[in-house]
Every structure is written in C-alpha cells, then in structure tokens.
C-alpha cells in the first residue's frame, strides 16, 4: 500500500501485467504500420513512461513528438482542455498516432483528435494504455487500447494524483474510504 497526500492506494496492475499488455499493443502496431512512417505524438505528462516502453518495441520507422494539454486538477476533470505545449512538426499527409496514458471521459482526446486532423494529417489513431469505458462521455473511436479498467482513480506508471506517484512501476488504485 502507498500513501499520497490524503489518499491511500493499493496495488491494482503489476508491472509484469502492464509489460505483457504493452508488448501485445506493440505487436498490433508493428503489423499495421510496417510500411509506414508515422508521427507518434506523446501526450505529456502522463504518457511518458508508457511511450518509452512502447516505442522501444516498435520495429517500423517513426518520429516522436510531444504535446501537452490539461484538463485535470486533483481527481476531477475540469471539463475544458488547454493546449500548453504545441506541436512544431508539419502533420500534413502524415500518419499520426496519439500516445496517451488513459482515456477517462474522453474529453481530452475528443478535443485533441480534431485539432490534429485539422492540421492535415492523413490518418490519426489513438494508442492508449488504459480506458475507463464506463466513464466515456463523448463519442470516441480508440483503435489501440492496451487495457480496460473499471471506473476507479489510479496512479503509477506515469499517472499521477496531484502531480505525485508517476514514478511507481505498478499501477495502484485509490482505496475506498471506509
Ligand atoms: P479525460 O479527458 O476525462 O478522458 O481525461 C484524460 C486525462 O485525465 C488523462 O490524460 C489523465 O492525465 C487524466 N486521468 C484520467 N483518469 C485518471 C486516473 O485515474 N488517474 C490519473 N489521471 C487520470
Ligand atoms: Mg494525460
């Protein structure tokens, strides 16, 4: 068990389970992008560890870019997405893969996706480590998802609670308050 600020978390998904799922996702991407040269857009901050593990298993040529959007404060979405770091690369006619840590309400990806499509990308797909399908509030097509989880707040493997907990190798779930 770990404690971050006012919350206690217990282990939920082990590093080994995560590694297996990331490897399976890499296999799918390797099959689909074999002869392509896509741009991976890694969404900061949460996706940095997932992206580092994922790209080292990709066997096709690709470029990596980073972008930053923000909607979360504490454990709740603020419902509005801000572009904090923009992209410096020309996406015209490029295949784009968005690399994201988690899709919760889908609001972030629901904004990011059309923004990238509007830059003239040929294709835009989402590759996400985790999805909480029970919480999706906007229609969103996620082609590449490593794992689905129930509607719980989690930390670790890049994901944070108020900026903390990204360093844990495993994924932890918040303990319900008794
Ligand atoms: P959405 O816009 O509601 O889909 O939220 C997506 C963003 O919220 C993700 O990129 C995460 O940074 C953050 N987020 C959503 N759920 C969690 C969670 O359980 N733990 C930590 N961050 C989360
Ligand atoms: Mg995020």
XYZ file of C-alpha atoms and ligand atoms in Angstrom:
202
model
C 0.000 0.000 0.000
C 1.162 3.557 -0.668
C 0.028 6.931 0.638
C -0.038 10.079 -1.492
C -1.236 13.223 0.260
C -4.649 12.410 1.769
C -5.230 9.148 -0.139
C -4.202 5.542 0.233
C -3.662 3.364 -2.805
C -3.343 -0.387 -3.205
C -1.721 -2.389 -5.969
C -4.000 -2.915 -8.958
C -1.992 -3.891 -12.057
C 1.526 -5.303 -11.699
C 4.476 -4.146 -13.747
C 4.586 -7.582 -15.406
C 0.918 -7.419 -16.425
C 1.476 -3.938 -17.846
C 4.558 -5.142 -19.755
C 2.575 -8.014 -21.317
C -0.220 -5.688 -22.454
C 2.184 -3.066 -23.832
C 4.021 -5.796 -25.767
C 0.734 -7.026 -27.252
C -0.154 -3.481 -28.321
C 3.288 -3.028 -29.905
C 2.732 -6.230 -31.906
C -0.522 -4.833 -33.310
C 1.092 -1.513 -34.207
C 4.056 -3.286 -35.827
C 1.649 -5.219 -38.066
C -0.413 -2.159 -39.016
C 2.436 0.357 -39.570
C 5.090 -1.936 -41.031
C 5.478 0.037 -44.266
C 4.566 3.472 -42.895
C 6.481 6.252 -41.223
C 4.069 7.729 -38.711
C 4.499 10.566 -36.226
C 3.861 9.489 -32.659
C 2.507 12.333 -30.582
C 3.101 11.575 -26.929
C 0.737 13.417 -24.632
C 2.591 14.831 -21.618
C 2.900 14.354 -18.793
C 1.180 11.052 -18.106
C 2.150 9.074 -21.223
C 5.928 9.421 -20.926
C 6.599 6.040 -19.304
C 4.099 4.144 -21.470
C 5.593 5.789 -24.568
C 9.166 4.934 -23.539
C 8.260 1.266 -23.085
C 6.103 1.166 -26.232
C 8.474 2.787 -28.737
C 11.344 0.524 -27.782
C 9.262 -2.379 -29.114
C 8.253 -0.748 -32.388
C 10.001 -2.070 -35.483
C 8.749 0.473 -38.072
C 10.296 3.885 -38.716
C 8.589 6.660 -36.787
C 9.166 10.125 -35.416
C 8.269 11.133 -31.871
C 6.795 14.473 -30.846
C 5.460 15.662 -27.522
C 2.386 17.732 -26.821
C 0.752 18.858 -23.628
C -2.871 19.502 -22.836
C -4.503 19.903 -19.481
C -7.952 19.208 -18.092
C -7.405 17.530 -14.723
C -6.995 19.025 -11.286
C -6.858 16.588 -8.386
C -9.193 13.687 -9.068
C -11.805 15.503 -11.180
C -11.818 16.653 -14.776
C -12.351 20.372 -15.209
C -14.171 19.674 -18.479
C -12.049 22.074 -20.506
C -8.851 21.338 -22.420
C -5.953 23.765 -22.759
C -3.047 23.435 -25.180
C 0.047 24.040 -23.033
C 2.775 22.867 -25.403
C 2.044 22.936 -29.117
C 3.497 20.921 -31.983
C 6.397 22.085 -34.098
C 6.162 19.462 -36.863
C 4.146 19.614 -40.104
C 1.497 16.897 -39.935
C 0.234 17.386 -43.497
C -0.391 13.991 -45.154
C 1.278 12.187 -42.225
C 0.019 9.139 -40.386
C -0.339 10.181 -36.767
C -0.557 8.011 -33.668
C -1.533 9.784 -30.470
C 0.078 8.088 -27.460
C -1.929 8.735 -24.305
C -1.922 7.283 -20.796
C -5.646 6.993 -20.123
C -9.000 7.862 -21.647
C -11.490 8.674 -18.919
C -14.362 10.942 -20.018
C -12.784 11.155 -23.480
C -12.974 14.938 -23.407
C -9.206 15.408 -23.824
C -8.936 13.061 -26.810
C -12.232 14.376 -28.166
C -10.519 17.795 -28.466
C -7.022 16.659 -29.440
C -8.156 14.377 -32.271
C -9.934 17.031 -34.402
C -7.119 19.515 -33.655
C -4.607 17.137 -35.234
C -6.935 16.175 -38.093
C -7.315 19.889 -38.859
C -3.533 20.094 -39.378
C -3.949 17.934 -42.486
C -2.901 14.537 -41.144
C -3.701 11.615 -43.448
C -4.740 9.341 -40.580
C -4.988 9.887 -36.840
C -5.316 6.964 -34.436
C -5.235 6.814 -30.659
C -2.963 4.382 -28.782
C -3.828 4.399 -25.102
C -2.584 2.387 -22.149
C -5.872 2.419 -20.238
C -9.521 3.148 -20.851
C -12.410 3.518 -18.418
C -15.222 2.716 -20.860
C -17.862 3.232 -18.178
C -16.971 6.912 -17.961
C -16.786 7.847 -21.647
C -18.886 10.983 -22.169
C -18.115 11.779 -25.800
C -18.135 9.528 -28.865
C -14.537 8.490 -29.436
C -13.010 5.751 -31.541
C -9.921 4.319 -29.838
C -8.283 1.773 -32.139
C -5.383 0.783 -29.891
C -6.057 0.219 -26.197
C -3.775 -1.907 -24.009
C -6.182 -2.398 -21.079
C -9.704 -1.532 -19.959
C -10.310 -0.781 -16.289
C -13.375 -0.036 -14.175
C -14.243 3.474 -13.138
C -11.591 3.918 -10.424
C -8.891 6.507 -9.853
C -5.406 5.103 -10.391
C -1.768 6.229 -10.074
C 1.643 4.932 -11.102
C 3.407 4.071 -14.372
C 3.261 7.738 -15.376
C -0.174 8.525 -13.944
C -0.387 10.984 -11.074
C -2.506 12.135 -8.192
C -1.958 15.893 -7.889
C 1.417 15.616 -9.587
C 2.672 12.736 -7.453
C 3.016 8.977 -7.906
C 4.147 8.860 -11.546
C 7.316 7.015 -10.523
C 5.733 3.741 -9.384
C 6.384 0.730 -11.609
C 2.995 -0.806 -10.884
C -0.435 0.789 -11.164
C -2.277 1.477 -7.899
C -5.960 2.115 -7.276
C -7.333 4.511 -4.679
C -8.712 2.735 -1.614
C -12.352 3.452 -0.969
C -12.833 5.422 2.220
C -14.458 3.356 4.960
P -10.411 12.672 -19.993
O -10.309 13.958 -20.754
O -11.512 12.730 -18.965
O -10.537 11.464 -20.871
O -9.123 12.558 -19.109
C -7.926 12.202 -19.630
C -6.782 12.645 -18.748
O -7.130 12.683 -17.353
C -5.671 11.640 -18.857
O -4.767 12.043 -19.846
C -5.060 11.635 -17.482
O -3.992 12.546 -17.435
C -6.144 12.086 -16.554
N -6.753 10.953 -15.821
C -7.927 10.346 -16.076
N -8.174 9.345 -15.212
C -7.112 9.304 -14.393
C -6.754 8.448 -13.268
O -7.466 7.512 -12.856
N -5.566 8.723 -12.670
C -4.735 9.726 -13.082
N -5.020 10.531 -14.117
C -6.203 10.337 -14.758
Mg -2.876 12.738 -19.600
